Structures are given as structure tokens and as C-alpha cells.
Amino acid sequence: MTLHEHTSDRRNLEWVNAALKRLTVDIHDRCVGSENNQAATTGFETQLEDNGWSTETRRFYAVDRQGGDARLEARDGTAFEVRASPYSPGCTATGRLKAVSTIEGLEKADAVGALLLLHGDVAREPLMPKNFPFFAVEDHQRIIAGLEGSGAAAIITTTAPGSVTAGGAYPAPMIEDGDFNMPSVYMTQKEGECLLRFNGRQLTLNSNCRRIQSKAANIVGRINEGAAKRIVIAAHIDAKKDVPGALDNGTGVATLLLLSSLLTDYAGDFCIELVALNGEDRYAVPGQLARVTANRGGFDTVALNINIDGVGYIDGDTAYSFFNLPDDMKELASARLLGTPGTVEGIQWPQGDHSSLFNQDVQPSP
């Protein structure tokens, strides 16, 4: 490595660290629709323009949320630790506790006016949102339909530790869906076992949370716009509520910003698009839908889509997942990307920003 290369790498590292600090410390909460999320997208757009890229802002409606405090209490004063499900409406509800552990039990339950507790097999994993646009899980749709038809006053769900993926916080909500309009809270499996002893008894649930109608935006930067074909490189700029989102997905956005600097003088055969998508960590992926609408009729100009998410995980390998690649392109990509230590071929995970192109049957050009 030459001194120039070493100096350049060090400068790039310092630049990426500064970008990450802006996103995760200075801005912090980038939940879609929030003021900080809007600040992040504005900053991304400004940085691209400063580096000589043309930009386009695509705005869409989003839902932010406030609150989340909840309390569940029996008549004898026994209290249980619960948390309001994200995007759940708030409530004050009193009713008998009705516990169910299977989908069949849910569908047959007499739960009108009850506080309906889901535990065991029926609560083994988080539910896909009812209106998720790209795919549906049949059992999840059955559970949602059973809940909505139950007449229950509110839903309580337990969460088993094994249901939490990718090192997420425990407990995790079973329901995270702004299109599901029944109040819901969640608790740990251990707390749920204590609550089961009160099955059939009166309890009161108070949940202080509300939805806020807002707006958000995707930001697209372009260089070499006159080219017939596009290489699209995307990363989601939003994060879960009240977390810095360094790995998910500040590192991806910082990578896009670095590319905007490194590719300033690009004049190759392709238009390069750098896309900060918004809403990957939100139940109905509004940024992906806005992106699909904006590209209606133009997906055939995409030669290659690269989605960046979760890069830089210090305790794991770098995974590359390939979707719809022609054999010769996959062979080349495998040789170039998987030939170094610390890299693996990843699974074809369906729930990510690549789905907005994968489900349009985009076939990359060789």
C-alpha cells in the first residue's frame, strides 16, 4: 500500500465516522415521519448536492407515534409489566382475562369485551403486518382475522426469548402494525406465566400511546443521468423508534454518502442512483411503495440493484445475497465478493428494501 492509498483510506474512514456520528448521535431517533427522520433526509440530500449529484425528493404520508406507557392491574392490586405495542391505539379497558394458545382456540374463543391473552404456539413469532404489500403468511392472516373478529377490548401477547431475531431487544412486540386498530400490549413469557393464573378474572389495562399523521421522503441522487441503464445503490435511512440505528442502517447510509464523494467524477456507461429509502423499519414499508410508484414503467432500465443493510457488524461476517442474477454475473460476483476472509453468501431474505425491485421481476443485465 502506498502512502497516498494509506492517507486516502484513513481520510475515508474519518469521513464515514463523522457521517455515522451525525446520523446516530447528533440526530439519533430516525423513526420514519419524525422530525429527526426529516432532518436526516434533508442532510443526506444536502451532502449529495454538495458532491455534485442531482437530487430528487419523493414525499409520502407516514405515521409517527408517541407514548408507550402501559399498566395492567388486577382488582387485588397485582400489577403486571406490559409495554404498548408500536403503533397501537391507546385505551382504558376493563374486562375478564381470556387466554388462548392456538389459532383454533382463538377462532373459537368467547372473548367479547375480554382482555385477550395470546401465549404459547399462537404467540411464537411476530406477526407480519396485515397489509404488507409483498407477501403474506397464511397463519398470520388467520391470527389477525381471529383477533379482529373476537370482539375483545384489547390484546395482550407474550413473547418467548427464542422469537427475537438478529440480537433484538427482549421482549419484542408480537404486533407492530398501524393498520391493526385493536389496542395491544406485550410482555415477557415469564410475566405471561404469572398472568395466566388470573385467567377468567377481571383486569384493567391502561395504555397511553397515540398515532401521529406525518410525512417522510425518499431521496434519490443521480450522476451521469443521460445513460440508458441505471445501477441503483440503496440503503434505508430510517430506524426503529428511540434507537440510534448505527448498524440498522446508519452504516448503509454512510456508505452511500462515501460513494457520493468517491464517484463525483464518474462518467461510465451507466447512470448511478444513490437512494436513501425511508420506512424499511416501519410496518407497511411506505418508502418502498413510493419508490415502486415513482418507477412505474421504468424498471427495465435498472441494470443492477444493490441494497446495503447491516454492514459493519463487528461480530459477524459480511453476507452477500444474490437475487435474480444471471449465471455469469453471479459467478463473477461470487468470485469477487466471496473470495476474501470474513465473507459468506447470505440467505435470500424477503423482507428488505430489495423486495421493491425483486417483486417487479427486475432481471439484471449481464
Coordinates of C-alpha atoms in Angstrom, one line a residue:
M1 CA 0.0 0.0 0.0
T2 CA 1.4 3.4 -1.0
L3 CA 1.4 6.4 1.4
H4 CA -1.2 8.0 -0.8
E5 CA -3.5 5.0 -0.5
H6 CA -3.0 4.8 3.2
T7 CA -3.8 8.5 3.6
S8 CA -6.9 8.2 1.4
D9 CA -8.2 5.2 3.4
R10 CA -7.7 7.0 6.6
R11 CA -9.5 10.1 5.3
N12 CA -12.4 7.9 4.1
L13 CA -12.6 6.2 7.5
E14 CA -12.7 9.6 9.3
W15 CA -15.3 10.8 6.9
V16 CA -17.5 7.7 7.4
N17 CA -17.1 8.0 11.2
A18 CA -18.2 11.7 11.0
A19 CA -21.3 10.7 8.9
L20 CA -22.2 8.0 11.4
K21 CA -21.9 10.4 14.3
R22 CA -24.3 12.8 12.6
L23 CA -26.9 10.1 12.0
T24 CA -26.7 8.2 15.2
V25 CA -25.6 10.7 17.9
D26 CA -26.5 14.2 16.6
I27 CA -29.8 13.2 15.0
H28 CA -30.4 9.8 16.8
D29 CA -34.1 8.9 16.5
R30 CA -34.8 8.5 12.8
C31 CA -38.2 6.8 13.1
V32 CA -40.0 7.4 9.8
G33 CA -42.2 10.5 10.0
S34 CA -40.4 12.1 13.0
E35 CA -38.7 15.5 12.9
N36 CA -35.3 13.8 13.2
N37 CA -36.1 11.5 10.3
Q38 CA -36.8 14.6 8.2
A39 CA -33.5 16.1 9.4
A40 CA -31.6 13.0 8.3
T41 CA -33.1 13.0 4.8
T42 CA -32.5 16.7 4.4
G43 CA -28.9 16.3 5.5
F44 CA -28.4 13.4 3.0
E45 CA -29.8 15.4 0.2
T46 CA -27.6 18.4 1.0
Q47 CA -24.5 16.2 1.2
L48 CA -25.2 14.7 -2.3
E49 CA -25.8 18.1 -3.8
D50 CA -22.5 19.4 -2.3
N51 CA -20.8 16.5 -4.0
G52 CA -22.2 17.4 -7.4
W53 CA -25.1 15.0 -7.7
S54 CA -28.6 16.0 -8.9
T55 CA -31.3 15.0 -6.4
E56 CA -34.9 14.2 -6.3
T57 CA -37.2 14.2 -3.2
R58 CA -40.2 11.9 -3.2
R59 CA -42.5 12.6 -0.3
F60 CA -45.2 10.3 1.1
Y61 CA -47.5 10.1 4.1
A62 CA -46.3 8.3 7.2
V63 CA -47.4 7.7 10.7
D64 CA -45.2 8.6 13.7
R65 CA -46.2 7.7 17.3
Q66 CA -45.9 9.0 20.8
G67 CA -46.2 7.4 24.2
G68 CA -46.0 3.8 25.1
D69 CA -46.5 3.6 28.8
A70 CA -49.0 0.9 29.8
R71 CA -50.2 -0.7 33.0
L72 CA -52.1 -3.9 33.6
E73 CA -53.6 -4.5 37.0
A74 CA -56.0 -7.0 38.7
R75 CA -58.6 -6.0 41.2
D76 CA -56.5 -7.1 44.1
G77 CA -53.8 -4.7 43.1
T78 CA -51.5 -7.2 41.5
A79 CA -49.7 -5.4 38.6
F80 CA -48.1 -6.8 35.5
E81 CA -45.3 -5.3 33.5
V82 CA -46.5 -4.6 29.9
R83 CA -45.5 -2.4 27.1
A84 CA -47.7 -0.8 24.4
S85 CA -47.3 -2.4 21.0
P86 CA -45.8 0.0 18.5
Y87 CA -48.5 2.0 16.6
S88 CA -51.2 0.6 18.8
P89 CA -54.1 2.9 19.7
G90 CA -54.3 3.7 23.4
C91 CA -57.0 2.5 25.7
T92 CA -58.5 2.2 29.1
A93 CA -60.3 -1.2 29.2
T94 CA -61.6 -3.4 32.0
G95 CA -62.6 -7.0 31.3
R96 CA -62.1 -10.6 32.2
L97 CA -58.9 -12.2 31.0
K98 CA -59.3 -14.8 28.3
A99 CA -56.2 -16.9 27.4
V100 CA -55.7 -18.7 24.2
S101 CA -52.7 -20.7 23.0
T102 CA -53.6 -21.9 19.5
I103 CA -55.1 -20.4 16.3
E104 CA -58.0 -22.8 16.6
G105 CA -58.6 -21.8 20.2
L106 CA -58.6 -18.1 19.1
E107 CA -61.1 -18.7 16.4
K108 CA -63.5 -20.4 18.8
A109 CA -62.9 -18.2 21.8
D110 CA -65.7 -16.4 23.6
A111 CA -63.8 -13.1 24.0
V112 CA -66.3 -10.3 23.5
G113 CA -65.3 -7.5 25.8
A114 CA -62.4 -9.5 27.2
L115 CA -58.7 -8.8 27.6
L116 CA -57.4 -11.5 25.2
L117 CA -54.1 -13.1 26.2
L118 CA -52.1 -14.8 23.4
H119 CA -49.5 -17.3 24.7
G120 CA -47.8 -20.5 23.6
D121 CA -47.9 -21.6 20.0
V122 CA -50.2 -18.8 18.7
A123 CA -47.7 -16.3 20.0
R124 CA -44.5 -18.0 18.9
E125 CA -43.4 -15.3 16.5
P126 CA -44.1 -11.6 15.5
L127 CA -47.0 -11.2 13.0
M128 CA -46.4 -9.9 9.5
P129 CA -48.4 -6.7 9.2
K130 CA -51.9 -7.3 7.8
N131 CA -51.3 -5.2 4.7
F132 CA -47.7 -5.9 4.0
P133 CA -47.5 -5.4 0.2
F134 CA -45.0 -8.0 -1.0
F135 CA -46.0 -11.3 0.7
A136 CA -48.3 -12.7 3.4
V137 CA -48.1 -15.6 5.9
E138 CA -51.3 -17.6 6.0
D139 CA -51.2 -18.4 9.7
H140 CA -50.5 -14.8 10.5
Q141 CA -53.5 -13.7 8.4
R142 CA -55.7 -16.2 10.3
I143 CA -54.5 -14.8 13.7
I144 CA -55.2 -11.2 12.6
A145 CA -58.6 -12.2 11.3
G146 CA -59.3 -14.1 14.6
L147 CA -58.3 -11.1 16.7
E148 CA -60.4 -8.6 14.7
G149 CA -63.4 -10.9 14.8
S150 CA -63.1 -11.7 18.5
G151 CA -64.8 -8.6 19.9
A152 CA -62.0 -8.3 22.5
A153 CA -61.5 -5.0 24.2
A154 CA -57.7 -5.3 24.0
I155 CA -54.9 -7.8 23.2
I156 CA -52.1 -9.0 25.4
T157 CA -49.3 -11.0 23.9
T158 CA -46.4 -12.9 25.5
T159 CA -43.0 -13.1 23.8
A160 CA -40.7 -16.1 24.0
P161 CA -37.0 -15.3 24.1
G162 CA -36.5 -17.5 21.0
S163 CA -38.8 -15.4 18.9
V164 CA -36.3 -12.4 19.0
T165 CA -34.0 -12.4 15.9
A166 CA -30.8 -10.6 15.0
G167 CA -29.9 -9.7 18.6
G168 CA -33.1 -7.6 19.0
A169 CA -34.2 -6.3 22.4
Y170 CA -36.4 -8.6 24.5
P171 CA -39.3 -8.7 24.9
A172 CA -40.3 -7.9 21.3
P173 CA -43.8 -7.0 20.2
M174 CA -45.9 -9.6 18.5
I175 CA -48.0 -6.9 16.8
E176 CA -46.4 -3.8 15.2
D177 CA -48.9 -2.7 12.7
G178 CA -50.5 0.7 12.2
D179 CA -53.3 -0.9 10.1
F180 CA -54.3 -3.1 13.1
N181 CA -56.7 -1.0 15.1
M182 CA -57.2 -3.0 18.3
P183 CA -55.3 -1.9 21.4
S184 CA -52.5 -4.3 22.2
V185 CA -49.6 -4.7 24.7
Y186 CA -46.9 -7.2 25.1
M187 CA -44.9 -8.8 27.9
T188 CA -42.2 -11.4 28.6
Q189 CA -43.0 -15.1 28.6
K190 CA -42.2 -15.3 32.4
E191 CA -44.6 -12.4 33.1
G192 CA -47.3 -14.1 30.9
E193 CA -47.0 -17.3 33.0
C194 CA -47.8 -15.2 36.1
L195 CA -50.7 -13.6 34.3
L196 CA -52.1 -17.0 33.3
R197 CA -53.0 -17.6 37.0
F198 CA -55.6 -14.7 36.6
N199 CA -57.4 -16.3 33.6
G200 CA -61.1 -15.6 33.9
R201 CA -60.6 -12.7 36.4
Q202 CA -61.2 -9.0 35.9
L203 CA -58.3 -6.8 35.0
T204 CA -57.8 -3.2 33.9
L205 CA -55.5 -2.2 31.1
N206 CA -54.4 1.4 30.6
S207 CA -52.2 2.2 27.6
N208 CA -51.0 5.7 26.8
C209 CA -50.0 5.9 23.2
R210 CA -51.2 7.6 20.0
R211 CA -50.6 7.8 16.3
I212 CA -49.5 11.0 14.6
Q213 CA -50.0 11.6 10.9
S214 CA -46.9 12.9 9.3
K215 CA -44.8 12.9 6.2
A216 CA -41.4 11.5 5.1
A217 CA -39.4 11.3 2.0
N218 CA -37.1 9.1 -0.2
I219 CA -34.0 10.9 -1.5
V220 CA -32.5 9.9 -4.9
G221 CA -29.2 11.2 -6.1
R222 CA -28.1 10.7 -9.7
I223 CA -24.9 11.1 -11.7
N224 CA -24.4 10.6 -15.4
E225 CA -28.2 10.9 -15.9
G226 CA -28.1 10.6 -19.7
A227 CA -27.2 6.9 -19.7
A228 CA -29.8 4.4 -20.9
K229 CA -29.3 2.0 -18.0
R230 CA -29.1 2.5 -14.2
I231 CA -27.1 1.0 -11.4
V232 CA -29.2 1.6 -8.2
I233 CA -27.5 1.5 -4.8
A234 CA -29.9 1.9 -1.9
A235 CA -30.0 1.9 1.9
H236 CA -32.8 2.7 4.3
I237 CA -32.3 5.9 6.3
D238 CA -34.9 5.3 9.0
A239 CA -34.5 3.3 12.2
K240 CA -36.7 1.9 14.9
K241 CA -38.1 4.3 17.4
D242 CA -35.8 5.6 20.1
V243 CA -32.7 3.8 19.0
P244 CA -29.6 5.2 17.2
G245 CA -29.7 2.7 14.4
A246 CA -26.0 2.6 13.8
L247 CA -26.0 -0.9 12.2
D248 CA -29.6 -0.8 11.1
N249 CA -28.9 1.2 9.0
G250 CA -26.6 4.2 9.7
T251 CA -23.6 2.3 8.2
G252 CA -25.5 1.7 5.0
V253 CA -26.4 5.4 4.6
A254 CA -22.8 6.4 5.5
T255 CA -21.6 4.1 2.7
L256 CA -23.9 5.9 0.2
L257 CA -22.5 9.2 1.3
L258 CA -19.0 8.0 0.9
L259 CA -19.8 6.7 -2.6
S260 CA -21.2 10.1 -3.5
S261 CA -17.8 11.5 -2.8
L262 CA -15.8 8.7 -4.4
L263 CA -17.9 8.7 -7.6
T264 CA -18.0 12.5 -8.1
D265 CA -16.1 12.3 -11.4
Y266 CA -17.8 9.1 -12.7
A267 CA -18.5 9.2 -16.4
G268 CA -19.0 5.5 -17.3
D269 CA -21.7 3.6 -19.2
F270 CA -24.4 3.8 -16.5
C271 CA -26.4 6.3 -14.6
I272 CA -25.6 5.8 -10.9
E273 CA -28.5 6.3 -8.5
L274 CA -27.9 6.5 -4.8
V275 CA -31.2 6.1 -2.9
A276 CA -31.9 6.8 0.7
L277 CA -35.2 4.8 1.2
N278 CA -37.4 5.6 4.1
G279 CA -39.6 3.2 6.1
E280 CA -37.9 -0.2 6.0
D281 CA -38.3 -0.4 9.7
R282 CA -42.0 0.5 9.6
Y283 CA -44.8 -1.9 9.3
A284 CA -46.1 -1.1 5.7
V285 CA -42.7 -0.1 4.1
P286 CA -44.1 3.2 2.7
G287 CA -40.8 4.2 1.1
Q288 CA -40.6 1.0 -0.9
L289 CA -44.2 1.6 -2.2
A290 CA -43.4 5.2 -3.1
R291 CA -40.3 4.0 -4.9
V292 CA -42.4 1.5 -6.9
T293 CA -44.9 4.2 -7.8
A294 CA -42.2 6.6 -8.9
N295 CA -40.6 3.9 -11.1
R296 CA -43.7 2.5 -12.7
G297 CA -42.9 1.6 -16.3
G298 CA -39.2 2.2 -15.8
F299 CA -37.9 -0.8 -14.0
D300 CA -36.5 -2.2 -17.3
T301 CA -33.8 0.5 -17.2
V302 CA -32.3 -1.0 -14.0
A303 CA -29.2 -3.0 -14.9
L304 CA -28.3 -3.8 -11.3
N305 CA -29.8 -3.1 -7.8
I306 CA -27.5 -3.2 -4.8
N307 CA -29.2 -2.9 -1.3
I308 CA -27.0 -2.2 1.7
D309 CA -28.2 -3.0 5.2
G310 CA -26.5 -4.0 8.4
V311 CA -22.9 -3.7 7.0
G312 CA -20.0 -3.4 9.5
Y313 CA -21.3 -5.8 12.2
I314 CA -18.2 -6.4 14.2
D315 CA -19.1 -9.9 15.5
G316 CA -20.2 -11.4 12.2
D317 CA -19.3 -12.0 8.6
T318 CA -20.2 -9.8 5.7
A319 CA -23.1 -11.5 3.8
Y320 CA -23.9 -11.1 0.1
S321 CA -27.2 -12.3 -1.0
F322 CA -27.9 -12.7 -4.8
F323 CA -31.4 -12.2 -6.3
N324 CA -32.3 -12.8 -10.0
L325 CA -28.7 -12.6 -11.1
P326 CA -27.8 -14.2 -14.5
D327 CA -25.4 -17.2 -14.1
D328 CA -22.4 -15.3 -15.5
M329 CA -23.0 -12.3 -13.3
K330 CA -23.5 -14.4 -10.2
E331 CA -20.3 -16.3 -11.0
L332 CA -18.3 -13.1 -11.3
A333 CA -19.9 -11.6 -8.2
S334 CA -19.2 -14.7 -6.2
A335 CA -15.5 -14.7 -7.2
R336 CA -15.1 -11.0 -6.4
L337 CA -17.2 -10.7 -3.3
L338 CA -16.9 -14.1 -1.6
G339 CA -13.2 -14.7 -2.2
T340 CA -12.0 -12.9 0.8
P341 CA -12.0 -13.9 4.5
G342 CA -15.0 -12.8 6.6
T343 CA -17.5 -13.0 3.7
V344 CA -20.3 -15.5 3.2
E345 CA -23.2 -16.0 0.8
G346 CA -26.3 -14.8 2.6
I347 CA -29.9 -16.2 2.6
Q348 CA -32.5 -14.7 0.2
W349 CA -34.2 -12.8 3.0
P350 CA -37.5 -11.5 1.6
Q351 CA -38.2 -8.6 4.0
G352 CA -35.9 -5.8 2.9
D353 CA -35.7 -2.9 0.5
H354 CA -34.5 -5.1 -2.3
S355 CA -38.1 -6.5 -2.4
S356 CA -39.4 -3.4 -4.1
L357 CA -37.3 -4.5 -7.2
F358 CA -37.3 -8.2 -6.7
N359 CA -41.1 -8.3 -6.8
Q360 CA -41.1 -6.3 -10.0
D361 CA -39.2 -9.2 -11.6
V362 CA -36.2 -7.0 -12.3
Q363 CA -33.6 -9.1 -14.2
P364 CA -30.1 -7.5 -14.0
S365 CA -28.2 -7.0 -17.2
P366 CA -25.0 -9.2 -17.6

